[in-house]
JSON list of C-alpha atoms and ligand atoms in Angstrom, two decimals:
[
{"chain": "B", "resi": 1, "resn": "UNK", "atom": "CA", "xyz": [19.45, 27.90, 14.67]},
{"chain": "B", "resi": 2, "resn": "UNK", "atom": "CA", "xyz": [21.99, 26.23, 12.36]},
{"chain": "B", "resi": 3, "resn": "UNK", "atom": "CA", "xyz": [21.32, 26.31, 8.62]},
{"chain": "B", "resi": 4, "resn": "UNK", "atom": "CA", "xyz": [21.63, 22.52, 8.21]},
{"chain": "B", "resi": 5, "resn": "UNK", "atom": "CA", "xyz": [19.14, 21.89, 11.06]},
{"chain": "B", "resi": 6, "resn": "UNK", "atom": "CA", "xyz": [16.61, 24.34, 9.62]},
{"chain": "B", "resi": 7, "resn": "UNK", "atom": "CA", "xyz": [16.76, 22.67, 6.20]},
{"chain": "B", "resi": 8, "resn": "UNK", "atom": "CA", "xyz": [16.67, 19.13, 7.58]},
{"chain": "B", "resi": 9, "resn": "UNK", "atom": "CA", "xyz": [13.70, 20.09, 9.79]},
{"chain": "B", "resi": 10, "resn": "UNK", "atom": "CA", "xyz": [11.97, 21.60, 6.78]},
{"chain": "B", "resi": 11, "resn": "UNK", "atom": "CA", "xyz": [12.06, 18.34, 4.85]},
{"chain": "B", "resi": 12, "resn": "UNK", "atom": "CA", "xyz": [15.04, 18.89, 2.52]},
{"chain": "B", "resi": 13, "resn": "UNK", "atom": "CA", "xyz": [16.64, 15.62, 3.59]},
{"chain": "B", "resi": 14, "resn": "UNK", "atom": "CA", "xyz": [18.77, 14.12, 6.33]},
{"chain": "B", "resi": 15, "resn": "UNK", "atom": "CA", "xyz": [21.48, 16.24, 7.97]},
{"chain": "B", "resi": 16, "resn": "UNK", "atom": "CA", "xyz": [24.17, 14.80, 5.68]},
{"chain": "B", "resi": 17, "resn": "UNK", "atom": "CA", "xyz": [22.02, 15.31, 2.57]},
{"chain": "B", "resi": 18, "resn": "UNK", "atom": "CA", "xyz": [21.34, 18.96, 3.42]},
{"chain": "B", "resi": 19, "resn": "UNK", "atom": "CA", "xyz": [25.01, 19.58, 4.13]},
{"chain": "B", "resi": 20, "resn": "UNK", "atom": "CA", "xyz": [25.73, 18.45, 0.55]},
{"chain": "B", "resi": 21, "resn": "UNK", "atom": "CA", "xyz": [23.09, 20.69, -0.95]},
{"chain": "B", "resi": 22, "resn": "UNK", "atom": "CA", "xyz": [24.39, 23.63, 1.10]},
{"chain": "B", "resi": 23, "resn": "UNK", "atom": "CA", "xyz": [27.99, 23.05, -0.02]},
{"chain": "B", "resi": 24, "resn": "UNK", "atom": "CA", "xyz": [26.76, 22.92, -3.64]},
{"chain": "B", "resi": 25, "resn": "UNK", "atom": "CA", "xyz": [25.37, 26.44, -3.25]},
{"chain": "B", "resi": 26, "resn": "UNK", "atom": "CA", "xyz": [21.64, 25.70, -3.10]},
{"chain": "B", "resi": 27, "resn": "UNK", "atom": "CA", "xyz": [20.92, 27.68, 0.08]},
{"chain": "B", "resi": 28, "resn": "UNK", "atom": "CA", "xyz": [20.60, 31.45, -0.11]},
{"chain": "B", "resi": 29, "resn": "UNK", "atom": "CA", "xyz": [20.47, 33.62, 3.01]},
{"chain": "B", "resi": 30, "resn": "UNK", "atom": "CA", "xyz": [19.45, 37.27, 2.64]},
{"chain": "B", "resi": 31, "resn": "UNK", "atom": "CA", "xyz": [20.24, 37.11, -1.07]},
{"chain": "B", "resi": 32, "resn": "UNK", "atom": "CA", "xyz": [23.68, 35.51, -0.72]},
{"chain": "B", "resi": 33, "resn": "UNK", "atom": "CA", "xyz": [24.71, 31.89, -1.34]},
{"chain": "B", "resi": 34, "resn": "UNK", "atom": "CA", "xyz": [25.85, 30.33, 1.96]},
{"chain": "B", "resi": 35, "resn": "UNK", "atom": "CA", "xyz": [27.98, 27.18, 1.84]},
{"chain": "B", "resi": 36, "resn": "UNK", "atom": "CA", "xyz": [28.64, 26.94, 5.58]},
{"chain": "B", "resi": 37, "resn": "UNK", "atom": "CA", "xyz": [26.19, 24.44, 7.11]},
{"chain": "B", "resi": 38, "resn": "UNK", "atom": "CA", "xyz": [26.88, 25.75, 10.62]},
{"chain": "B", "resi": 39, "resn": "UNK", "atom": "CA", "xyz": [25.82, 29.32, 9.74]},
{"chain": "B", "resi": 40, "resn": "UNK", "atom": "CA", "xyz": [23.40, 30.58, 12.43]},
{"chain": "B", "resi": 41, "resn": "UNK", "atom": "CA", "xyz": [20.07, 32.08, 11.35]},
{"chain": "B", "resi": 42, "resn": "UNK", "atom": "CA", "xyz": [17.25, 33.78, 13.23]},
{"chain": "B", "resi": 43, "resn": "UNK", "atom": "CA", "xyz": [13.60, 34.53, 12.39]},
{"chain": "B", "resi": 44, "resn": "UNK", "atom": "CA", "xyz": [14.61, 37.89, 10.86]},
{"chain": "B", "resi": 45, "resn": "UNK", "atom": "CA", "xyz": [16.73, 36.17, 8.15]},
{"chain": "B", "resi": 46, "resn": "UNK", "atom": "CA", "xyz": [15.39, 35.30, 4.72]},
{"chain": "B", "resi": 47, "resn": "UNK", "atom": "CA", "xyz": [16.23, 31.82, 3.53]},
{"chain": "B", "resi": 48, "resn": "UNK", "atom": "CA", "xyz": [15.56, 30.08, 0.24]},
{"chain": "B", "resi": 49, "resn": "UNK", "atom": "CA", "xyz": [16.56, 26.59, -0.81]},
{"chain": "B", "resi": 50, "resn": "UNK", "atom": "CA", "xyz": [16.44, 25.61, -4.49]},
{"chain": "B", "resi": 51, "resn": "UNK", "atom": "CA", "xyz": [14.74, 28.99, -4.93]},
{"chain": "B", "resi": 52, "resn": "UNK", "atom": "CA", "xyz": [11.90, 28.12, -2.52]},
{"chain": "B", "resi": 53, "resn": "UNK", "atom": "CA", "xyz": [11.33, 30.29, 0.57]},
{"chain": "B", "resi": 54, "resn": "UNK", "atom": "CA", "xyz": [11.93, 28.40, 3.84]},
{"chain": "B", "resi": 55, "resn": "UNK", "atom": "CA", "xyz": [10.36, 29.61, 7.07]},
{"chain": "B", "resi": 56, "resn": "UNK", "atom": "CA", "xyz": [12.62, 29.86, 10.10]},
{"chain": "B", "resi": 57, "resn": "UNK", "atom": "CA", "xyz": [10.78, 28.99, 13.30]},
{"chain": "B", "resi": 58, "resn": "UNK", "atom": "CA", "xyz": [12.18, 28.61, 16.77]},
{"chain": "B", "resi": 59, "resn": "UNK", "atom": "CA", "xyz": [9.21, 26.49, 17.88]},
{"chain": "B", "resi": 60, "resn": "UNK", "atom": "CA", "xyz": [7.94, 23.07, 16.86]},
{"chain": "B", "resi": 61, "resn": "UNK", "atom": "CA", "xyz": [9.92, 21.86, 13.90]},
{"chain": "B", "resi": 62, "resn": "UNK", "atom": "CA", "xyz": [8.47, 18.49, 12.90]},
{"chain": "B", "resi": 63, "resn": "UNK", "atom": "CA", "xyz": [4.95, 17.79, 11.74]},
{"chain": "B", "resi": 64, "resn": "UNK", "atom": "CA", "xyz": [3.42, 14.34, 11.31]},
{"chain": "B", "resi": 65, "resn": "UNK", "atom": "CA", "xyz": [0.13, 14.14, 9.42]},
{"chain": "B", "resi": 66, "resn": "UNK", "atom": "CA", "xyz": [-2.16, 11.25, 8.62]},
{"chain": "B", "resi": 67, "resn": "UNK", "atom": "CA", "xyz": [-4.17, 11.61, 5.43]},
{"chain": "B", "resi": 68, "resn": "UNK", "atom": "CA", "xyz": [-6.81, 9.12, 4.30]},
{"chain": "B", "resi": 69, "resn": "UNK", "atom": "CA", "xyz": [-5.94, 9.53, 0.63]},
{"chain": "B", "resi": 70, "resn": "UNK", "atom": "CA", "xyz": [-8.98, 9.62, -1.65]},
{"chain": "B", "resi": 71, "resn": "UNK", "atom": "CA", "xyz": [-9.23, 7.82, -5.00]},
{"chain": "B", "resi": 72, "resn": "UNK", "atom": "CA", "xyz": [-8.05, 9.78, -8.05]},
{"chain": "B", "resi": 73, "resn": "UNK", "atom": "CA", "xyz": [-5.50, 11.86, -6.16]},
{"chain": "B", "resi": 74, "resn": "UNK", "atom": "CA", "xyz": [-1.82, 11.88, -7.07]},
{"chain": "B", "resi": 75, "resn": "UNK", "atom": "CA", "xyz": [0.74, 11.30, -4.30]},
{"chain": "B", "resi": 76, "resn": "UNK", "atom": "CA", "xyz": [2.57, 14.56, -4.99]},
{"chain": "B", "resi": 77, "resn": "UNK", "atom": "CA", "xyz": [2.60, 18.00, -3.40]},
{"chain": "B", "resi": 78, "resn": "UNK", "atom": "CA", "xyz": [1.90, 19.70, -6.72]},
{"chain": "B", "resi": 79, "resn": "UNK", "atom": "CA", "xyz": [0.91, 18.84, -10.24]},
{"chain": "B", "resi": 80, "resn": "UNK", "atom": "CA", "xyz": [-0.09, 21.04, -13.13]},
{"chain": "B", "resi": 81, "resn": "UNK", "atom": "CA", "xyz": [-2.90, 18.73, -14.31]},
{"chain": "B", "resi": 82, "resn": "UNK", "atom": "CA", "xyz": [-4.15, 16.28, -11.72]},
{"chain": "B", "resi": 83, "resn": "UNK", "atom": "CA", "xyz": [-5.69, 16.59, -8.24]},
{"chain": "B", "resi": 84, "resn": "UNK", "atom": "CA", "xyz": [-2.89, 15.91, -5.79]},
{"chain": "B", "resi": 85, "resn": "UNK", "atom": "CA", "xyz": [-2.22, 15.46, -2.09]},
{"chain": "B", "resi": 86, "resn": "UNK", "atom": "CA", "xyz": [-0.88, 19.05, -1.87]},
{"chain": "B", "resi": 87, "resn": "UNK", "atom": "CA", "xyz": [-4.41, 20.31, -2.63]},
{"chain": "B", "resi": 88, "resn": "UNK", "atom": "CA", "xyz": [-5.63, 18.68, 0.59]},
{"chain": "B", "resi": 89, "resn": "UNK", "atom": "CA", "xyz": [-2.95, 20.06, 2.92]},
{"chain": "B", "resi": 90, "resn": "UNK", "atom": "CA", "xyz": [-3.09, 23.46, 4.59]},
{"chain": "B", "resi": 91, "resn": "UNK", "atom": "CA", "xyz": [-0.41, 26.01, 3.65]},
{"chain": "B", "resi": 92, "resn": "UNK", "atom": "CA", "xyz": [0.90, 26.17, 7.22]},
{"chain": "B", "resi": 93, "resn": "UNK", "atom": "CA", "xyz": [2.06, 22.54, 6.80]},
{"chain": "B", "resi": 94, "resn": "UNK", "atom": "CA", "xyz": [3.23, 22.95, 3.22]},
{"chain": "B", "resi": 95, "resn": "UNK", "atom": "CA", "xyz": [5.34, 25.97, 4.22]},
{"chain": "B", "resi": 96, "resn": "UNK", "atom": "CA", "xyz": [7.16, 23.72, 6.69]},
{"chain": "B", "resi": 97, "resn": "UNK", "atom": "CA", "xyz": [8.19, 21.27, 3.98]},
{"chain": "B", "resi": 98, "resn": "UNK", "atom": "CA", "xyz": [5.74, 18.47, 4.75]},
{"chain": "B", "resi": 99, "resn": "UNK", "atom": "CA", "xyz": [5.68, 15.79, 2.03]},
{"chain": "B", "resi": 100, "resn": "UNK", "atom": "CA", "xyz": [4.32, 12.25, 1.58]},
{"chain": "B", "resi": 101, "resn": "UNK", "atom": "CA", "xyz": [6.15, 9.27, 3.07]},
{"chain": "B", "resi": 102, "resn": "UNK", "atom": "CA", "xyz": [6.29, 6.87, 0.14]},
{"chain": "B", "resi": 103, "resn": "UNK", "atom": "CA", "xyz": [3.65, 6.71, -2.51]},
{"chain": "B", "resi": 104, "resn": "UNK", "atom": "CA", "xyz": [0.19, 5.34, -3.12]},
{"chain": "B", "resi": 105, "resn": "UNK", "atom": "CA", "xyz": [-1.10, 4.84, -6.67]},
{"chain": "B", "resi": 106, "resn": "UNK", "atom": "CA", "xyz": [-3.58, 7.35, -8.10]},
{"chain": "B", "resi": 107, "resn": "UNK", "atom": "CA", "xyz": [-6.40, 4.85, -7.51]},
{"chain": "B", "resi": 108, "resn": "UNK", "atom": "CA", "xyz": [-5.22, 3.54, -4.11]},
{"chain": "B", "resi": 109, "resn": "UNK", "atom": "CA", "xyz": [-6.97, 5.03, -1.08]},
{"chain": "B", "resi": 110, "resn": "UNK", "atom": "CA", "xyz": [-6.05, 5.06, 2.59]},
{"chain": "B", "resi": 111, "resn": "UNK", "atom": "CA", "xyz": [-3.25, 5.67, 5.04]},
{"chain": "B", "resi": 112, "resn": "UNK", "atom": "CA", "xyz": [-0.63, 8.15, 3.89]},
{"chain": "B", "resi": 113, "resn": "UNK", "atom": "CA", "xyz": [1.73, 9.81, 6.33]},
{"chain": "B", "resi": 114, "resn": "UNK", "atom": "CA", "xyz": [3.13, 13.22, 5.52]},
{"chain": "B", "resi": 115, "resn": "UNK", "atom": "CA", "xyz": [6.01, 14.75, 7.42]},
{"chain": "B", "resi": 116, "resn": "UNK", "atom": "CA", "xyz": [8.97, 17.12, 7.24]},
{"chain": "B", "resi": 117, "resn": "UNK", "atom": "CA", "xyz": [11.02, 14.70, 9.36]},
{"chain": "B", "resi": 118, "resn": "UNK", "atom": "CA", "xyz": [13.36, 13.50, 6.60]},
{"chain": "B", "resi": 119, "resn": "UNK", "atom": "CA", "xyz": [15.04, 10.80, 8.66]},
{"chain": "B", "resi": 120, "resn": "UNK", "atom": "CA", "xyz": [11.76, 9.18, 9.74]},
{"chain": "B", "resi": 121, "resn": "UNK", "atom": "CA", "xyz": [10.44, 9.37, 6.19]},
{"chain": "B", "resi": 122, "resn": "UNK", "atom": "CA", "xyz": [13.58, 7.71, 4.83]},
{"chain": "B", "resi": 123, "resn": "UNK", "atom": "CA", "xyz": [13.50, 4.90, 7.37]},
{"chain": "B", "resi": 124, "resn": "UNK", "atom": "CA", "xyz": [9.78, 4.15, 6.96]},
{"chain": "B", "resi": 125, "resn": "UNK", "atom": "CA", "xyz": [10.26, 3.67, 3.21]},
{"chain": "B", "resi": 126, "resn": "UNK", "atom": "CA", "xyz": [13.70, 2.08, 3.07]},
{"chain": "B", "resi": 127, "resn": "UNK", "atom": "CA", "xyz": [13.48, -1.71, 2.46]},
{"chain": "B", "resi": 128, "resn": "UNK", "atom": "CA", "xyz": [16.32, -2.21, 4.96]},
{"chain": "B", "resi": 129, "resn": "UNK", "atom": "CA", "xyz": [13.97, -1.34, 7.85]},
{"chain": "B", "resi": 130, "resn": "UNK", "atom": "CA", "xyz": [11.33, -3.84, 6.64]},
{"chain": "B", "resi": 131, "resn": "UNK", "atom": "CA", "xyz": [8.38, -1.79, 7.88]},
{"chain": "B", "resi": 132, "resn": "UNK", "atom": "CA", "xyz": [5.08, -3.57, 7.26]},
{"chain": "B", "resi": 133, "resn": "UNK", "atom": "CA", "xyz": [2.38, -1.94, 5.13]},
{"chain": "B", "resi": 134, "resn": "UNK", "atom": "CA", "xyz": [-1.08, -3.52, 5.30]},
{"chain": "B", "resi": 135, "resn": "UNK", "atom": "CA", "xyz": [-3.54, -3.31, 2.40]},
{"chain": "B", "resi": 136, "resn": "UNK", "atom": "CA", "xyz": [-7.13, -4.38, 1.85]},
{"chain": "B", "resi": 137, "resn": "UNK", "atom": "CA", "xyz": [-7.65, -5.49, -1.72]},
{"chain": "B", "resi": 138, "resn": "UNK", "atom": "CA", "xyz": [-10.92, -6.32, -3.50]},
{"chain": "B", "resi": 139, "resn": "UNK", "atom": "CA", "xyz": [-10.49, -8.22, -6.74]},
{"chain": "B", "resi": 140, "resn": "UNK", "atom": "CA", "xyz": [-12.34, -10.01, -9.52]},
{"chain": "B", "resi": 141, "resn": "UNK", "atom": "CA", "xyz": [-11.49, -13.53, -10.64]},
{"chain": "B", "resi": 142, "resn": "UNK", "atom": "CA", "xyz": [-11.43, -16.81, -8.74]},
{"chain": "B", "resi": 143, "resn": "UNK", "atom": "CA", "xyz": [-10.95, -16.71, -4.95]},
{"chain": "B", "resi": 144, "resn": "UNK", "atom": "CA", "xyz": [-7.32, -16.96, -3.80]},
{"chain": "B", "resi": 145, "resn": "UNK", "atom": "CA", "xyz": [-6.28, -20.57, -3.23]},
{"chain": "B", "resi": 146, "resn": "UNK", "atom": "CA", "xyz": [-4.25, -21.89, -0.29]},
{"chain": "B", "resi": 147, "resn": "UNK", "atom": "CA", "xyz": [-1.49, -22.68, -2.77]},
{"chain": "B", "resi": 148, "resn": "UNK", "atom": "CA", "xyz": [-1.35, -19.08, -4.05]},
{"chain": "B", "resi": 149, "resn": "UNK", "atom": "CA", "xyz": [-1.27, -17.74, -0.50]},
{"chain": "B", "resi": 150, "resn": "UNK", "atom": "CA", "xyz": [1.56, -20.14, 0.36]},
{"chain": "B", "resi": 151, "resn": "UNK", "atom": "CA", "xyz": [3.51, -19.13, -2.76]},
{"chain": "B", "resi": 152, "resn": "UNK", "atom": "CA", "xyz": [3.23, -15.43, -1.85]},
{"chain": "B", "resi": 153, "resn": "UNK", "atom": "CA", "xyz": [4.34, -16.37, 1.64]},
{"chain": "B", "resi": 154, "resn": "UNK", "atom": "CA", "xyz": [7.58, -17.84, 0.38]},
{"chain": "B", "resi": 155, "resn": "UNK", "atom": "CA", "xyz": [8.24, -15.08, -2.19]},
{"chain": "B", "resi": 156, "resn": "UNK", "atom": "CA", "xyz": [7.15, -15.04, -5.82]},
{"chain": "B", "resi": 157, "resn": "UNK", "atom": "CA", "xyz": [9.04, -13.90, -8.90]},
{"chain": "B", "resi": 158, "resn": "UNK", "atom": "CA", "xyz": [7.20, -11.38, -11.04]},
{"chain": "B", "resi": 159, "resn": "UNK", "atom": "CA", "xyz": [7.77, -11.74, -14.79]},
{"chain": "B", "resi": 160, "resn": "UNK", "atom": "CA", "xyz": [5.74, -8.75, -15.95]},
{"chain": "B", "resi": 161, "resn": "UNK", "atom": "CA", "xyz": [8.83, -6.72, -16.90]},
{"chain": "B", "resi": 162, "resn": "UNK", "atom": "CA", "xyz": [11.93, -7.47, -19.02]},
{"chain": "B", "resi": 163, "resn": "UNK", "atom": "CA", "xyz": [13.92, -8.37, -15.92]},
{"chain": "B", "resi": 164, "resn": "UNK", "atom": "CA", "xyz": [12.20, -10.80, -13.50]},
{"chain": "B", "resi": 165, "resn": "UNK", "atom": "CA", "xyz": [11.64, -9.33, -10.04]},
{"chain": "B", "resi": 166, "resn": "UNK", "atom": "CA", "xyz": [11.97, -11.53, -6.97]},
{"chain": "B", "resi": 167, "resn": "UNK", "atom": "CA", "xyz": [9.67, -10.30, -4.18]},
{"chain": "B", "resi": 168, "resn": "UNK", "atom": "CA", "xyz": [10.19, -10.67, -0.47]},
{"chain": "B", "resi": 169, "resn": "UNK", "atom": "CA", "xyz": [7.70, -13.04, 1.16]},
{"chain": "B", "resi": 170, "resn": "UNK", "atom": "CA", "xyz": [4.39, -11.36, 1.91]},
{"chain": "B", "resi": 171, "resn": "UNK", "atom": "CA", "xyz": [1.46, -12.38, 4.06]},
{"chain": "B", "resi": 172, "resn": "UNK", "atom": "CA", "xyz": [-1.97, -12.75, 2.48]},
{"chain": "B", "resi": 173, "resn": "UNK", "atom": "CA", "xyz": [-5.04, -13.31, 4.66]},
{"chain": "B", "resi": 174, "resn": "UNK", "atom": "CA", "xyz": [-8.35, -14.19, 3.01]},
{"chain": "B", "resi": 175, "resn": "UNK", "atom": "CA", "xyz": [-11.09, -11.80, 4.18]},
{"chain": "B", "resi": 176, "resn": "UNK", "atom": "CA", "xyz": [-13.88, -12.84, 1.76]},
{"chain": "B", "resi": 177, "resn": "UNK", "atom": "CA", "xyz": [-14.17, -14.63, -1.60]},
{"chain": "B", "resi": 178, "resn": "UNK", "atom": "CA", "xyz": [-13.20, -11.42, -3.38]},
{"chain": "B", "resi": 179, "resn": "UNK", "atom": "CA", "xyz": [-11.22, -9.69, -0.66]},
{"chain": "B", "resi": 180, "resn": "UNK", "atom": "CA", "xyz": [-7.85, -10.14, 1.06]},
{"chain": "B", "resi": 181, "resn": "UNK", "atom": "CA", "xyz": [-5.49, -8.44, 3.47]},
{"chain": "B", "resi": 182, "resn": "UNK", "atom": "CA", "xyz": [-1.97, -8.18, 2.04]},
{"chain": "B", "resi": 183, "resn": "UNK", "atom": "CA", "xyz": [0.98, -7.32, 4.27]},
{"chain": "B", "resi": 184, "resn": "UNK", "atom": "CA", "xyz": [4.16, -6.18, 2.50]},
{"chain": "B", "resi": 185, "resn": "UNK", "atom": "CA", "xyz": [7.57, -5.30, 3.90]},
{"chain": "B", "resi": 186, "resn": "UNK", "atom": "CA", "xyz": [9.04, -3.73, 0.77]},
{"chain": "B", "resi": 187, "resn": "UNK", "atom": "CA", "xyz": [7.65, -1.16, -1.58]},
{"chain": "B", "resi": 188, "resn": "UNK", "atom": "CA", "xyz": [8.06, -2.26, -5.17]},
{"chain": "B", "resi": 189, "resn": "UNK", "atom": "CA", "xyz": [6.08, -0.21, -7.70]},
{"chain": "B", "resi": 190, "resn": "UNK", "atom": "CA", "xyz": [2.40, -1.34, -7.88]},
{"chain": "B", "resi": 191, "resn": "UNK", "atom": "CA", "xyz": [3.39, -4.34, -5.78]},
{"chain": "B", "resi": 192, "resn": "UNK", "atom": "CA", "xyz": [-0.08, -5.45, -4.62]},
{"chain": "B", "resi": 193, "resn": "UNK", "atom": "CA", "xyz": [-1.62, -4.99, -8.06]},
{"chain": "B", "resi": 194, "resn": "UNK", "atom": "CA", "xyz": [1.23, -6.98, -9.63]},
{"chain": "B", "resi": 195, "resn": "UNK", "atom": "CA", "xyz": [0.95, -9.79, -7.07]},
{"chain": "B", "resi": 196, "resn": "UNK", "atom": "CA", "xyz": [-2.77, -10.05, -7.78]},
{"chain": "B", "resi": 197, "resn": "UNK", "atom": "CA", "xyz": [-2.15, -9.97, -11.55]},
{"chain": "B", "resi": 198, "resn": "UNK", "atom": "CA", "xyz": [0.43, -12.75, -11.09]},
{"chain": "B", "resi": 199, "resn": "UNK", "atom": "CA", "xyz": [-2.39, -14.88, -9.70]},
{"chain": "B", "resi": 200, "resn": "UNK", "atom": "CA", "xyz": [-4.75, -13.89, -12.55]},
{"chain": "B", "resi": 201, "resn": "UNK", "atom": "CA", "xyz": [-6.86, -11.42, -10.56]},
{"chain": "B", "resi": 202, "resn": "UNK", "atom": "CA", "xyz": [-7.79, -7.85, -11.34]},
{"chain": "B", "resi": 203, "resn": "UNK", "atom": "CA", "xyz": [-7.82, -5.33, -8.53]},
{"chain": "B", "resi": 204, "resn": "UNK", "atom": "CA", "xyz": [-11.15, -3.55, -8.13]},
{"chain": "B", "resi": 205, "resn": "UNK", "atom": "CA", "xyz": [-10.14, -1.46, -5.14]},
{"chain": "B", "resi": 206, "resn": "UNK", "atom": "CA", "xyz": [-7.03, -1.12, -3.02]},
{"chain": "B", "resi": 207, "resn": "UNK", "atom": "CA", "xyz": [-6.85, 0.58, 0.36]},
{"chain": "B", "resi": 208, "resn": "UNK", "atom": "CA", "xyz": [-3.85, 0.88, 2.68]},
{"chain": "B", "resi": 209, "resn": "UNK", "atom": "CA", "xyz": [-5.03, 0.45, 6.24]},
{"chain": "B", "resi": 210, "resn": "UNK", "atom": "CA", "xyz": [-1.77, 0.17, 8.21]},
{"chain": "B", "resi": 211, "resn": "UNK", "atom": "CA", "xyz": [1.88, 1.15, 8.44]},
{"chain": "B", "resi": 212, "resn": "UNK", "atom": "CA", "xyz": [3.83, -0.69, 11.17]},
{"chain": "B", "resi": 213, "resn": "UNK", "atom": "CA", "xyz": [1.50, -0.66, 14.22]},
{"chain": "B", "resi": 214, "resn": "UNK", "atom": "CA", "xyz": [-0.39, 2.43, 13.04]},
{"chain": "B", "resi": 215, "resn": "UNK", "atom": "CA", "xyz": [-3.82, 1.56, 11.61]},
{"chain": "B", "resi": 216, "resn": "UNK", "atom": "CA", "xyz": [-6.65, 3.63, 10.17]},
{"chain": "B", "resi": 217, "resn": "UNK", "atom": "CA", "xyz": [-9.71, 3.75, 12.39]},
{"chain": "B", "resi": 218, "resn": "UNK", "atom": "CA", "xyz": [-12.77, 1.95, 10.99]},
{"chain": "B", "resi": 219, "resn": "UNK", "atom": "CA", "xyz": [-14.50, 5.34, 10.90]},
{"chain": "B", "resi": 220, "resn": "UNK", "atom": "CA", "xyz": [-11.79, 6.91, 8.75]},
{"chain": "B", "resi": 221, "resn": "UNK", "atom": "CA", "xyz": [-13.05, 8.24, 5.41]},
{"chain": "B", "resi": 222, "resn": "UNK", "atom": "CA", "xyz": [-11.15, 9.30, 2.30]},
{"chain": "B", "resi": 223, "resn": "UNK", "atom": "CA", "xyz": [-10.10, 12.95, 2.66]},
{"chain": "B", "resi": 224, "resn": "UNK", "atom": "CA", "xyz": [-9.79, 12.85, 6.47]},
{"chain": "B", "resi": 225, "resn": "UNK", "atom": "CA", "xyz": [-6.64, 14.61, 7.68]},
{"chain": "B", "resi": 226, "resn": "UNK", "atom": "CA", "xyz": [-5.21, 15.00, 11.17]},
{"chain": "B", "resi": 227, "resn": "UNK", "atom": "CA", "xyz": [-1.92, 15.31, 13.01]},
{"chain": "B", "resi": 228, "resn": "UNK", "atom": "CA", "xyz": [-0.64, 12.07, 14.54]},
{"chain": "B", "resi": 229, "resn": "UNK", "atom": "CA", "xyz": [-0.80, 11.97, 18.32]},
{"chain": "B", "resi": 230, "resn": "UNK", "atom": "CA", "xyz": [2.56, 12.01, 20.12]},
{"chain": "B", "resi": 231, "resn": "UNK", "atom": "CA", "xyz": [1.98, 8.35, 21.10]},
{"chain": "B", "resi": 232, "resn": "UNK", "atom": "CA", "xyz": [1.46, 7.38, 17.45]},
{"chain": "B", "resi": 233, "resn": "UNK", "atom": "CA", "xyz": [4.58, 9.30, 16.40]},
{"chain": "B", "resi": 234, "resn": "UNK", "atom": "CA", "xyz": [6.61, 7.59, 19.13]},
{"chain": "B", "resi": 235, "resn": "UNK", "atom": "CA", "xyz": [5.43, 4.15, 17.97]},
{"chain": "B", "resi": 236, "resn": "UNK", "atom": "CA", "xyz": [6.52, 4.89, 14.40]},
{"chain": "B", "resi": 237, "resn": "UNK", "atom": "CA", "xyz": [9.89, 6.19, 15.59]},
{"chain": "B", "resi": 238, "resn": "UNK", "atom": "CA", "xyz": [10.42, 3.12, 17.76]},
{"chain": "B", "resi": 239, "resn": "UNK", "atom": "CA", "xyz": [9.63, 0.87, 14.79]},
{"chain": "B", "resi": 240, "resn": "UNK", "atom": "CA", "xyz": [12.62, 2.39, 12.91]},
{"chain": "B", "resi": 241, "resn": "UNK", "atom": "CA", "xyz": [14.99, 2.74, 15.86]},
{"chain": "B", "resi": 242, "resn": "UNK", "atom": "CA", "xyz": [14.67, 6.51, 16.14]},
{"chain": "B", "resi": 243, "resn": "UNK", "atom": "CA", "xyz": [13.66, 6.52, 19.80]},
{"chain": "X", "resi": 1, "resn": "LIG", "atom": "N1", "xyz": [0.74, -1.65, -4.09]},
{"chain": "X", "resi": 1, "resn": "LIG", "atom": "C1", "xyz": [0.07, -1.19, -5.18]},
{"chain": "X", "resi": 1, "resn": "LIG", "atom": "O1", "xyz": [-0.12, -1.93, -6.13]},
{"chain": "X", "resi": 1, "resn": "LIG", "atom": "N2", "xyz": [-0.36, 0.07, -5.18]},
{"chain": "X", "resi": 1, "resn": "LIG", "atom": "C2", "xyz": [-0.19, 0.93, -4.15]},
{"chain": "X", "resi": 1, "resn": "LIG", "atom": "O2", "xyz": [-0.63, 2.07, -4.21]},
{"chain": "X", "resi": 1, "resn": "LIG", "atom": "C3", "xyz": [0.50, 0.43, -3.03]},
{"chain": "X", "resi": 1, "resn": "LIG", "atom": "C4", "xyz": [0.96, -0.86, -3.02]}
]
């Protein structure tokens, strides 16, 4: 298998990104720096990238996992202090370069995809693909008014930082006096919490329940982990023009 394909399949980036990192001398094969992306490797070769060992498999190369992220878990594969998503993933996936697609806050629970398919990961998070992310938010404060929902629907400007941030329109559906479904198509930092704060509400709990047409089952519980079915993977790929 070609060096650039192995590294792209192992989650080091898209083909063009891994070609750059190879030409910069970050891939080492059997102890020697290799700058030729087309170099052919077999299972007997030893490969490291940025000093990390990379397994060379002939078989299945991409993994797609669905984690119901628990509260108080960092969206990172490792951390020296805090519980993190990497603690919940088996080594056989970690060794294949699986990492989270986008990020959920420490206190946000719910649907997190992990994969070593760099291109899918990039497209699901890039604002240019406009993939919808659906959240259930419980909040304190007055119930959301029709006017607030309409304002969010035409795009609000957040003024909680030095530079005002114009948000894309988002859909808010009232679920109860203290609960709403929020559907975003971009991924600004703490976006749901900031939208709620803009309307004078404090978030009590936030749970992501959907990405594109993929939704958590009602029975899903924080900590649950499984591979996506091939149908679910296909739907995600179709949503970002990859199949
Ligand atoms: N919006 C937030 O505020 N937090 C998340 O974790 C995701 C979206």
